[in-house]
Coordinates of C-alpha atoms in Angstrom, one line a residue:
X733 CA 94.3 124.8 121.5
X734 CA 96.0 125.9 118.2
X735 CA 97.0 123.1 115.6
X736 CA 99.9 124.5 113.8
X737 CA 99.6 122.5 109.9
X738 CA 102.5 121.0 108.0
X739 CA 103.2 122.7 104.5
X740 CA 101.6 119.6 103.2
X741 CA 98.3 120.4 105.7
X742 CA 97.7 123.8 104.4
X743 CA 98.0 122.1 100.6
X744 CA 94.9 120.3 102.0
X745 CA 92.7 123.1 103.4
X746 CA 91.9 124.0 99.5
X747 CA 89.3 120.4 100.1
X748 CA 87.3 122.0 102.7
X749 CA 84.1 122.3 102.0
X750 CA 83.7 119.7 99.0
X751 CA 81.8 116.5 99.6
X752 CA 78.9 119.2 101.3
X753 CA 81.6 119.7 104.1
X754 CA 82.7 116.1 104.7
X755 CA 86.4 116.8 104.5
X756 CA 88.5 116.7 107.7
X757 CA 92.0 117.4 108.4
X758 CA 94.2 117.5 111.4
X759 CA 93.2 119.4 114.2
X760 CA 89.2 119.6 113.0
X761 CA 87.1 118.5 115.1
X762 CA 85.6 115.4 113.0
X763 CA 89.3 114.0 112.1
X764 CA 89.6 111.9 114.4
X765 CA 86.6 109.7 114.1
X766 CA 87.1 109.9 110.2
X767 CA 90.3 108.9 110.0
X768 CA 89.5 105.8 112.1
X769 CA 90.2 102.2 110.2
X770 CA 88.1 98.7 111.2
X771 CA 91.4 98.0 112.7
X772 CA 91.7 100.6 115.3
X773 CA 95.3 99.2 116.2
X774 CA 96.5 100.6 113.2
X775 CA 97.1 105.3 113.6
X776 CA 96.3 106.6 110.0
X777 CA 97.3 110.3 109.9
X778 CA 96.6 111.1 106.4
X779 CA 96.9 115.2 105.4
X780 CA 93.0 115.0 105.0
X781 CA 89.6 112.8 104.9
X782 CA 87.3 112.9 102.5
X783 CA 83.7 111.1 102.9
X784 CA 81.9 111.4 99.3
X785 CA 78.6 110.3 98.6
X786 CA 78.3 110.4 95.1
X787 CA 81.0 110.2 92.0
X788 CA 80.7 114.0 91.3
X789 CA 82.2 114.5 94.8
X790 CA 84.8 111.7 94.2
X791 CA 85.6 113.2 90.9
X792 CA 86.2 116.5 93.0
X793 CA 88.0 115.2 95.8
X794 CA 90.6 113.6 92.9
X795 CA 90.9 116.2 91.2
X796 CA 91.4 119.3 93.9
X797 CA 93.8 116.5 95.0
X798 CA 96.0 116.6 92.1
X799 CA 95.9 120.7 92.1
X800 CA 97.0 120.8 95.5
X801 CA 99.6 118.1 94.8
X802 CA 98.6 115.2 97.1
X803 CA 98.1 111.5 96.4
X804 CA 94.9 109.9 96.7
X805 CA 94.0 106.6 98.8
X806 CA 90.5 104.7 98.2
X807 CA 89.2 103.1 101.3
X808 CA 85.6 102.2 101.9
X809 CA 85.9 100.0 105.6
X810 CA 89.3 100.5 106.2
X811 CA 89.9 96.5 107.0
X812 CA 93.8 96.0 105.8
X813 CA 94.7 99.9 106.7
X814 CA 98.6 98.9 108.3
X815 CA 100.2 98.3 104.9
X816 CA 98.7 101.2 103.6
X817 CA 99.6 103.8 106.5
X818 CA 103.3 101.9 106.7
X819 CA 104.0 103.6 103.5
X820 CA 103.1 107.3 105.1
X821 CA 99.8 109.1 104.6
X822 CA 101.2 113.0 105.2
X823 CA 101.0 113.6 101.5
X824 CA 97.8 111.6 100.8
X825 CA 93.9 111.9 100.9
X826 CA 92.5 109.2 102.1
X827 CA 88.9 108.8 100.3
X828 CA 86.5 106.7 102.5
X829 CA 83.5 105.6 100.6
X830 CA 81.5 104.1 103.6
X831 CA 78.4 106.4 102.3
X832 CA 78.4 105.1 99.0
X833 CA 76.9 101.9 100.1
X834 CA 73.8 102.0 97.3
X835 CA 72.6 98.3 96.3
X836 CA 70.4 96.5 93.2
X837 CA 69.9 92.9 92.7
X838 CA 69.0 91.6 88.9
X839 CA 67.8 89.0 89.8
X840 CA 66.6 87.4 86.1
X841 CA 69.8 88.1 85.1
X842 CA 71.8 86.9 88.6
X843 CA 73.7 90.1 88.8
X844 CA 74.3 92.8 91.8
X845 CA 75.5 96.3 91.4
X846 CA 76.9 97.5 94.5
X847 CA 78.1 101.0 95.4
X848 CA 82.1 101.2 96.4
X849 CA 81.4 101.5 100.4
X850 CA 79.3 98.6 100.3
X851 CA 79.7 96.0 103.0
X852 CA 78.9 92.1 102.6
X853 CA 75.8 92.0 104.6
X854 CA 74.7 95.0 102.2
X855 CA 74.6 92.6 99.3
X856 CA 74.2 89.2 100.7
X857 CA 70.6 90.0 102.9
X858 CA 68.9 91.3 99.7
X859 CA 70.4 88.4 97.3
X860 CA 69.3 85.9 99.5
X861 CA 65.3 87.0 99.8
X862 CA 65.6 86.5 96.2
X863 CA 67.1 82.5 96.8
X864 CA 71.0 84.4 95.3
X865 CA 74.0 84.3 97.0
X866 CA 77.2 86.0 96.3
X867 CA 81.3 84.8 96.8
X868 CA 80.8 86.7 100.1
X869 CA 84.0 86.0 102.7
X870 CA 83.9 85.2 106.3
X871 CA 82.7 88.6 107.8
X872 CA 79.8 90.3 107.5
X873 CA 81.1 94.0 107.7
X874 CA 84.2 93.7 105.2
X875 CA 84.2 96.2 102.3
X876 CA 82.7 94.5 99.0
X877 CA 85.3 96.8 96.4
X878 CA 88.5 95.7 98.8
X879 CA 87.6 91.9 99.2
X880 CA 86.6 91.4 95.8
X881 CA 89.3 93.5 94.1
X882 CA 92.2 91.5 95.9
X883 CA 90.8 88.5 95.6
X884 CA 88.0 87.1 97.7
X885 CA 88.0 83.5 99.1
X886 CA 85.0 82.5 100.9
X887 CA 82.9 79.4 101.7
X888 CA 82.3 78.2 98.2
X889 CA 85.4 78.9 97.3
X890 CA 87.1 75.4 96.1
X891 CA 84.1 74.9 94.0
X892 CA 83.2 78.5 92.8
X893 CA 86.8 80.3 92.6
X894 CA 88.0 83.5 93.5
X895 CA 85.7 86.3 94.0
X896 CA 87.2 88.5 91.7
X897 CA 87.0 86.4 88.8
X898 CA 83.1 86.7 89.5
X899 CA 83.2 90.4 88.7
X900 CA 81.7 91.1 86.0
X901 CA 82.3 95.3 86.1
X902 CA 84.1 97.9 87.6
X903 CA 83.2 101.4 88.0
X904 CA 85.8 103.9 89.2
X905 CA 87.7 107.8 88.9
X906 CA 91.1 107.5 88.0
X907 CA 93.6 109.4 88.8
X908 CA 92.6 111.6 86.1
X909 CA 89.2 112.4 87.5
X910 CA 87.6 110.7 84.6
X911 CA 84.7 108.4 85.9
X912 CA 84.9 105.5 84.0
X913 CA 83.7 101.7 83.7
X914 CA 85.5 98.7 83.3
X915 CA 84.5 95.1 81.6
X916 CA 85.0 92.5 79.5
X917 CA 84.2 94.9 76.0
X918 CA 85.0 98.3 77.6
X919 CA 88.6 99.4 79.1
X920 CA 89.3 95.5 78.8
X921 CA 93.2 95.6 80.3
X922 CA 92.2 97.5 83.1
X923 CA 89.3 94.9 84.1
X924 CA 91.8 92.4 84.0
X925 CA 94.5 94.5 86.3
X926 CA 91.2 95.2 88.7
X927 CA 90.6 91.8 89.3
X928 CA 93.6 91.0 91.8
X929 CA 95.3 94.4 91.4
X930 CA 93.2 95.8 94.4
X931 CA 92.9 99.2 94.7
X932 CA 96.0 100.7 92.5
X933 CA 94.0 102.2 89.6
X934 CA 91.4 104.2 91.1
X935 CA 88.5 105.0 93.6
X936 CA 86.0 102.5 93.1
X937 CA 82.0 103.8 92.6
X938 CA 80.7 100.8 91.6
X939 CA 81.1 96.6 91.4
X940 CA 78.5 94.7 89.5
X941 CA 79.5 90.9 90.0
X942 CA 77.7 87.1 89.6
X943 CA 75.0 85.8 92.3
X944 CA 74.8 82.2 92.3
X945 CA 71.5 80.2 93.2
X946 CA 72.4 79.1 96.6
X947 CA 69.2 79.7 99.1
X948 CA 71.0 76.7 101.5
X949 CA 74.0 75.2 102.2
X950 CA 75.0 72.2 104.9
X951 CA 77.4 74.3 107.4
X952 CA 78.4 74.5 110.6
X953 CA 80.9 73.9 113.0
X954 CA 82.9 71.0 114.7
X955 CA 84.4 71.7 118.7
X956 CA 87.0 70.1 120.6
X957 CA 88.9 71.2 123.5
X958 CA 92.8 72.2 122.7
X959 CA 93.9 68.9 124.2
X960 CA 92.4 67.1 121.2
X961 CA 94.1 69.6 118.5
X962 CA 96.6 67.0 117.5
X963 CA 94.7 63.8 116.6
X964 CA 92.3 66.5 114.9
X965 CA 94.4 69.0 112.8
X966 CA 95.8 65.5 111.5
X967 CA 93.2 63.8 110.6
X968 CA 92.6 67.4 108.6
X969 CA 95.6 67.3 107.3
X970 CA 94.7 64.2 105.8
X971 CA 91.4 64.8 105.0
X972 CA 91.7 68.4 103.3
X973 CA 94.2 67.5 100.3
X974 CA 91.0 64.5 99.1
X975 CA 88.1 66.3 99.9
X976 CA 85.6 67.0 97.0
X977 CA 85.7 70.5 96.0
X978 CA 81.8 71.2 97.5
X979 CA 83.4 71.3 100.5
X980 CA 85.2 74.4 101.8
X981 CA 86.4 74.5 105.7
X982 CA 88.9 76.4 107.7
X983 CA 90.8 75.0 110.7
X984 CA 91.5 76.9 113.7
X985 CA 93.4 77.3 117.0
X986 CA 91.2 79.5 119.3
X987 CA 91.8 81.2 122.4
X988 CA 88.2 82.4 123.4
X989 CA 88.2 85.5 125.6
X990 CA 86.3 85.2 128.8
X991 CA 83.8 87.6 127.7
X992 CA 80.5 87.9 128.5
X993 CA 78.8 87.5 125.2
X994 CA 80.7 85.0 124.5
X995 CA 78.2 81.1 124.8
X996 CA 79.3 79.8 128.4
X997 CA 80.7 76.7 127.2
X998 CA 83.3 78.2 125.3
X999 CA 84.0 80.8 127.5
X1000 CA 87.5 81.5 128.4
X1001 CA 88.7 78.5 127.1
X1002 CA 91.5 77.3 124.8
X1003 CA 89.5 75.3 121.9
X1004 CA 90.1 73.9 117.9
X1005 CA 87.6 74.3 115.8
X1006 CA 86.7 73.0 112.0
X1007 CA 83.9 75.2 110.4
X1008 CA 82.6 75.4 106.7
X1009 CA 80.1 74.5 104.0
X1010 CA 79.6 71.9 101.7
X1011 CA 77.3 72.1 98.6
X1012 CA 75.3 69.2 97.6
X1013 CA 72.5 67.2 99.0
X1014 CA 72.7 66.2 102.8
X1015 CA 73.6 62.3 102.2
X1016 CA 76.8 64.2 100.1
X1017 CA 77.5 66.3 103.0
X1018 CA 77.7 63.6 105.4
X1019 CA 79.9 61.4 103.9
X1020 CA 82.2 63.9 103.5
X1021 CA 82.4 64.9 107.2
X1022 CA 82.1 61.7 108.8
X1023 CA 85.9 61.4 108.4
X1024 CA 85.8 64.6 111.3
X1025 CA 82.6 64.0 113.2
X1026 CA 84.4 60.2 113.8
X1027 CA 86.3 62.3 116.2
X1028 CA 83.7 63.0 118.3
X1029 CA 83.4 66.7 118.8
X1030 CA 82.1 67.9 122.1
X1031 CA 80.0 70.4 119.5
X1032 CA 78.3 69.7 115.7
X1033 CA 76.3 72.5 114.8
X1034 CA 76.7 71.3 110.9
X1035 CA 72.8 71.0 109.4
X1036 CA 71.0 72.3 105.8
X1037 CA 71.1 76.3 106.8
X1038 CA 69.9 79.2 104.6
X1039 CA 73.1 80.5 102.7
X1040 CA 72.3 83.8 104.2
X1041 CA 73.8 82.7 107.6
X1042 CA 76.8 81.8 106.1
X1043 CA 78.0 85.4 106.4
X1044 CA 78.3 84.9 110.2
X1045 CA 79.9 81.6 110.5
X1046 CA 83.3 82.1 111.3
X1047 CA 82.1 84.6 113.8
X1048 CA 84.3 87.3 113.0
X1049 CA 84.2 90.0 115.2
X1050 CA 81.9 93.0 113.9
X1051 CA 82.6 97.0 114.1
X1052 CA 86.1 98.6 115.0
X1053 CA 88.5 96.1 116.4
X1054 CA 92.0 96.6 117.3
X1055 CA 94.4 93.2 116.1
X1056 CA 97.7 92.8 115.0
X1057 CA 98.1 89.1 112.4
X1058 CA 100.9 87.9 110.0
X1059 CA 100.3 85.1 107.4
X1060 CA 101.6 82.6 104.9
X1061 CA 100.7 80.3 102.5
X1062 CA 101.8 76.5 102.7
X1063 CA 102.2 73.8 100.3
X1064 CA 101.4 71.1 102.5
X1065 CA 101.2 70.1 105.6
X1066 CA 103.9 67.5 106.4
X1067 CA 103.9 66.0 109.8
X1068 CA 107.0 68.2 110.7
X1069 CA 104.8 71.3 109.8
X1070 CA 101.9 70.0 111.9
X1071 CA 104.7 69.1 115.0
X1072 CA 105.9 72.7 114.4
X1073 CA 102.5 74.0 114.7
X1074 CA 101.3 72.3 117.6
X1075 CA 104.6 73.6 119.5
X1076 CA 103.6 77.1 118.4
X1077 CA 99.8 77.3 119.8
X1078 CA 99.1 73.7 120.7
X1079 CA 98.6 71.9 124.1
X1080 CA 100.8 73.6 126.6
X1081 CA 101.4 77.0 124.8
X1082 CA 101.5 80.5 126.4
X1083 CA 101.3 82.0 123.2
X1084 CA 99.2 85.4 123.0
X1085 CA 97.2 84.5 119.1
X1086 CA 93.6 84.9 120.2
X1087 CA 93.1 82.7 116.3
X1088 CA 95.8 80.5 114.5
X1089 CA 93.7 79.8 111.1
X1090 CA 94.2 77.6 108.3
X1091 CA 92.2 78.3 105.3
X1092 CA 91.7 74.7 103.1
X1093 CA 92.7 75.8 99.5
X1094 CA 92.9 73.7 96.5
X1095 CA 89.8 73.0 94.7
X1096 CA 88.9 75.6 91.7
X1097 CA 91.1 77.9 93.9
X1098 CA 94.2 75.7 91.7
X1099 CA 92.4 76.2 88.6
X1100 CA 92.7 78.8 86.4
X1101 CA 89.1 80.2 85.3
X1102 CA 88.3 81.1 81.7
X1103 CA 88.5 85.2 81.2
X1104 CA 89.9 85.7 84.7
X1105 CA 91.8 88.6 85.5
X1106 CA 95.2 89.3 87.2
X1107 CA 94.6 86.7 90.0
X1108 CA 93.5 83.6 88.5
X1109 CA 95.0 81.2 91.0
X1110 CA 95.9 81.4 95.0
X1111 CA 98.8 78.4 94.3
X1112 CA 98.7 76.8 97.6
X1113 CA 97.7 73.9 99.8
X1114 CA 96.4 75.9 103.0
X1115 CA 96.6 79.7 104.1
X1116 CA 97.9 80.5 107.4
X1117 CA 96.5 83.3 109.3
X1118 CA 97.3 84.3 112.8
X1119 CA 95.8 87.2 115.0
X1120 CA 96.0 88.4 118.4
X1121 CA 94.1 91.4 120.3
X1122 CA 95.9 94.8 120.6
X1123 CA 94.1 96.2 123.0
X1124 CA 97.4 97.9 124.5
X1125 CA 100.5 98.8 123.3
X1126 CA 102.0 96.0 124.7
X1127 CA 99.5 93.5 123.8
X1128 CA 100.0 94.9 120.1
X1129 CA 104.3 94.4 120.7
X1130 CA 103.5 90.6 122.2
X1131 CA 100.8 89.8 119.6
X1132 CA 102.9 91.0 116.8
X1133 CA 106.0 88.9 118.3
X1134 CA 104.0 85.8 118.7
X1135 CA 102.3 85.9 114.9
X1136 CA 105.4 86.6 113.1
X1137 CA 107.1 83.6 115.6
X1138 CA 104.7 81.4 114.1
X1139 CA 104.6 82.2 110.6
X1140 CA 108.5 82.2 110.6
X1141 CA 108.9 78.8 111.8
X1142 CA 106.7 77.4 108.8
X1143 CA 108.9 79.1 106.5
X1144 CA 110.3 75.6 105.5
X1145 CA 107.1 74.7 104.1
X1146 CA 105.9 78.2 103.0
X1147 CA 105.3 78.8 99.0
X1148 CA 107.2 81.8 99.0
X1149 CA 104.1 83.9 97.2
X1150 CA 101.2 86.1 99.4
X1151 CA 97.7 86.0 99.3
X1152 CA 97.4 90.1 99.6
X1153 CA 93.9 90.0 101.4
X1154 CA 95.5 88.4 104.4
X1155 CA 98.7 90.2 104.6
X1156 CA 97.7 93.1 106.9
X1157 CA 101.6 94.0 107.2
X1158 CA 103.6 95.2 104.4
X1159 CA 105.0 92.5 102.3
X1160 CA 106.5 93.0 98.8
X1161 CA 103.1 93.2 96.5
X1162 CA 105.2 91.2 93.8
X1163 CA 104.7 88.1 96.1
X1164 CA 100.9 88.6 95.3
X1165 CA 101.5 87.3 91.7
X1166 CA 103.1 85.5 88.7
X1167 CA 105.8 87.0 87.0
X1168 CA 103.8 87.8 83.8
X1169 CA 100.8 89.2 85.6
X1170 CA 103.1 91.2 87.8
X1171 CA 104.8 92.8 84.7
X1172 CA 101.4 93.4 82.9
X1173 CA 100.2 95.0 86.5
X1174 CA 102.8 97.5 86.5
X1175 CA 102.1 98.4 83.1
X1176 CA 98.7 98.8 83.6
X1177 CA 99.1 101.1 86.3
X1178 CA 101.9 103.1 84.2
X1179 CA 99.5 103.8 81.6
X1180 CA 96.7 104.8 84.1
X1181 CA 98.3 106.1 86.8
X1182 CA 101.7 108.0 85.4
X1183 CA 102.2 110.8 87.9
X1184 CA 101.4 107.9 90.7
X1185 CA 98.3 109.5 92.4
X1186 CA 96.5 106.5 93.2
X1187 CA 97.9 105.0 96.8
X1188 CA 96.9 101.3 98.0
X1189 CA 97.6 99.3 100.6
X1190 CA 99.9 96.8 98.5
X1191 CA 101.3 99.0 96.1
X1192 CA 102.2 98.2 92.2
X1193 CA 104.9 100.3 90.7
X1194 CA 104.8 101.7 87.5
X1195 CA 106.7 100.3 85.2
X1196 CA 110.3 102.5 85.3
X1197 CA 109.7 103.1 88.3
X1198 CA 113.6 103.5 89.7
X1199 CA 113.9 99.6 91.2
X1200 CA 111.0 97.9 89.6
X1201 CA 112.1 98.0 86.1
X1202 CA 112.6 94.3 85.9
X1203 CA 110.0 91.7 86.7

């Protein structure tokens, strides 16, 4: 078979052979698997593929890039890849760091450096045999550079903040080619961009960011049967808005496939489910959850675990998935917006959403850290995230229909803003922020990024860009 290239394929033939022969484009042999996101529902076709293992070869891949006049897109797990690919890849290089997955714990100093392809469990297995954990999220296999540099909320979130606002350097190749680091002394504005810009400045090498001295937490999960989701999502409700900020939890609709792997007594069946952690002593713990055990949950699992569990909690599904989601953030939830919801995926619904979650904000999540950077606050009550399997076309068409059906009938109670990290369609990024950190963002990336090289997922503009001149 003969692949005939697009002009813009031949530009990217003058790669081959950097990154010790790890560059693929169309029609060789190893595209296909490299091109490959988490999300496997989502086709990136980018002109080429590059798989560096160290910063001389990302350095190279930028700059043969720039010769051959093609963008460049950083991407180390490829979690969040349909925004990205909805702005077309033909001219762009899309730079996976998934080798670069290099990891150091200080611990004297409660500090981990982490290479850009790094995944959580990378990090959060060696922190913990040292009694560290990190602002890890609800998945083990998510990229650390992507979750952290768009913002990061996981179970210690409402009392430890945002993830990024944890970092405590940056290590990247602009667009330039120049390798170069990022704190709070050195390249000071574009730390701050970094932290909630995601990946618009560069290709990430390196993170370094705070461990905390958590070796346990009291988690778990609560279990009822879909029948009981109303009398439990409002007690929630009511509970969330009060609860002290030790406690993080998430609230979800779950349609549990009848898989094999999957526990027998959940198997097949339509369930909801409140899972989280709380830090504190146990007695603390279990007055703040006897509000939701009174319900009497046909499961408890919550107990004192070791932190380092935590990273499989939610029970995320692990390896290349195929999904399609929407989301939205909430100020409250009214009893109208909990009557809405309960029509959507309640008792009685045909919908498709394998997961309808909502994400309890609030907390130090509301409050603006001291030296944080572009994303101090996620301004909301709850986040809303909805997901459904696309294992088929038409399972991708239905799932998409039913997600966006349910996130559009909340839009009387939504906030108007995104949370980026969970908007895996493309949204306009200036939902993502304030006005005044939007305008400094675009700035940022003007003076970094002029001849716009540098492609992410949620793009910033420059700032006179035609259309972006105002805020």
């Amino acid at each position: 078979m003969t692949t005939i290239l697009t002009p813009t394929a031949r530009q990217a033939t003058s790669l081959a052979g950097l990154c010790d022969g790890d560059v693929h484009l169309p029609g060789d042999p190893g595209y296909d698997a490299a091109r490959l996101p988490w999300n496997v529902a989502v086709d990136q076709r980018p002109a080429a593929v590059a798989r560096p293992r160290t910063v001389s070869d990302v350095q190279a891949v930028v700059r043969a890039a720039a010769a051959a006049g093609l963008r460049i897109a950083p991407q180390s797990t490829g979690h969040n890849a349909g925004p990205l690919v909805a702005q077309g890849l033909e001219d762009v290089v899309v730079v996976r760091t998934e080798q670069m997955r290099g990891v150091s714990i200080d611990a004297t100093r409660r500090i981990a450096r982490v290479e850009g392809g790094a995944i959580w469990l990378d990090a959060t297995e060696p922190a913990a045999d040292r009694g560290l954990a990190a602002l890890h999220g609800s998945s083990p296999d998510v990229g650390i550079a992507g979750y952290s540099l768009g913002g990061g909320i996981g179970w210690y979130a409402r009392k430890l903040g945002l993830a990024t606002n944890s970092l405590t350097a940056v290590e990247l190749v602009l667009a330039d080619g120049e390798h170069v680091r990022a704190d709070a002394t050195e390249n000071r504005e574009l730390f701050w961009a970094l932290r909630g810009g995601g990946g618009n400045f560069g290709v990430v090498t390196a993170l370094e960011f705070r461990l905390y001295p958590i070796e346990t937490a009291y988690a778990g999960m609560l279990v009822w049967d879909r029948e009981h989701a109303e009398r439990v999502l409002r007690r929630w409700a009511d509970w969330a808005p009060e609860a002290p900020d030790a406690v993080t939890t998430a609230f979800r609709f779950l349609n549990v496939p009848p898989f094999p792997d999957v526990p027998a007594p959940l198997r097949g069946r339509s369930l909801v489910v409140i899972d989280g952690a709380v830090l504190g002593c146990d007695a603390e713990a279990r007055s703040t959850l006897a509000l939701l055990r009174g319900l009497g949950p046909e499961i408890d699992t919550f107990d004192r675990v070791p932190a380092r569990s935590l990273t499989r909690l939610h029970m995320d599904p692990e390896g290349p998935t195929p999904a399609v989601s929407d989301g939205t953030l909430v100020g409250e939830l009214a009893d109208n917006a909990i009557d809405t919801l309960l029509e959507q995926v309640g008792p009685g619904s045909t919908t498709s959403l394998l997961m309808t979650e909502l994400r309890q904000l609030g907390g130090a999540l509301g409050r603006a850290p001291e030296g944080h950077g572009a994303l101090a606050t996620v301004d909301a009550a709850y986040a809303i995230f909805a997901c459904a399997i696309a294992a088929t076309p038409e399972m991708a068409a239905q799932g998409q229909l039913d997600a966006r059906q349910l996130t559009g009938s909340l839009e009387p109670w939504s906030t108007g803003r995104s949370y980026l990290n969970f908007a895996e369609n493309e949204v306009e990024a200036r939902t993502g922020y304030g006005d005044s950190a939007w305008l400094q963002l675009k700035g940022i990336r003007s003076a970094y990024d002029p001849d716009d090289r540098i492609v992410a997922n949620h793009r910033i503009p420059r700032l006179f860009e035609q259309g972006s001149v105002t805020a």
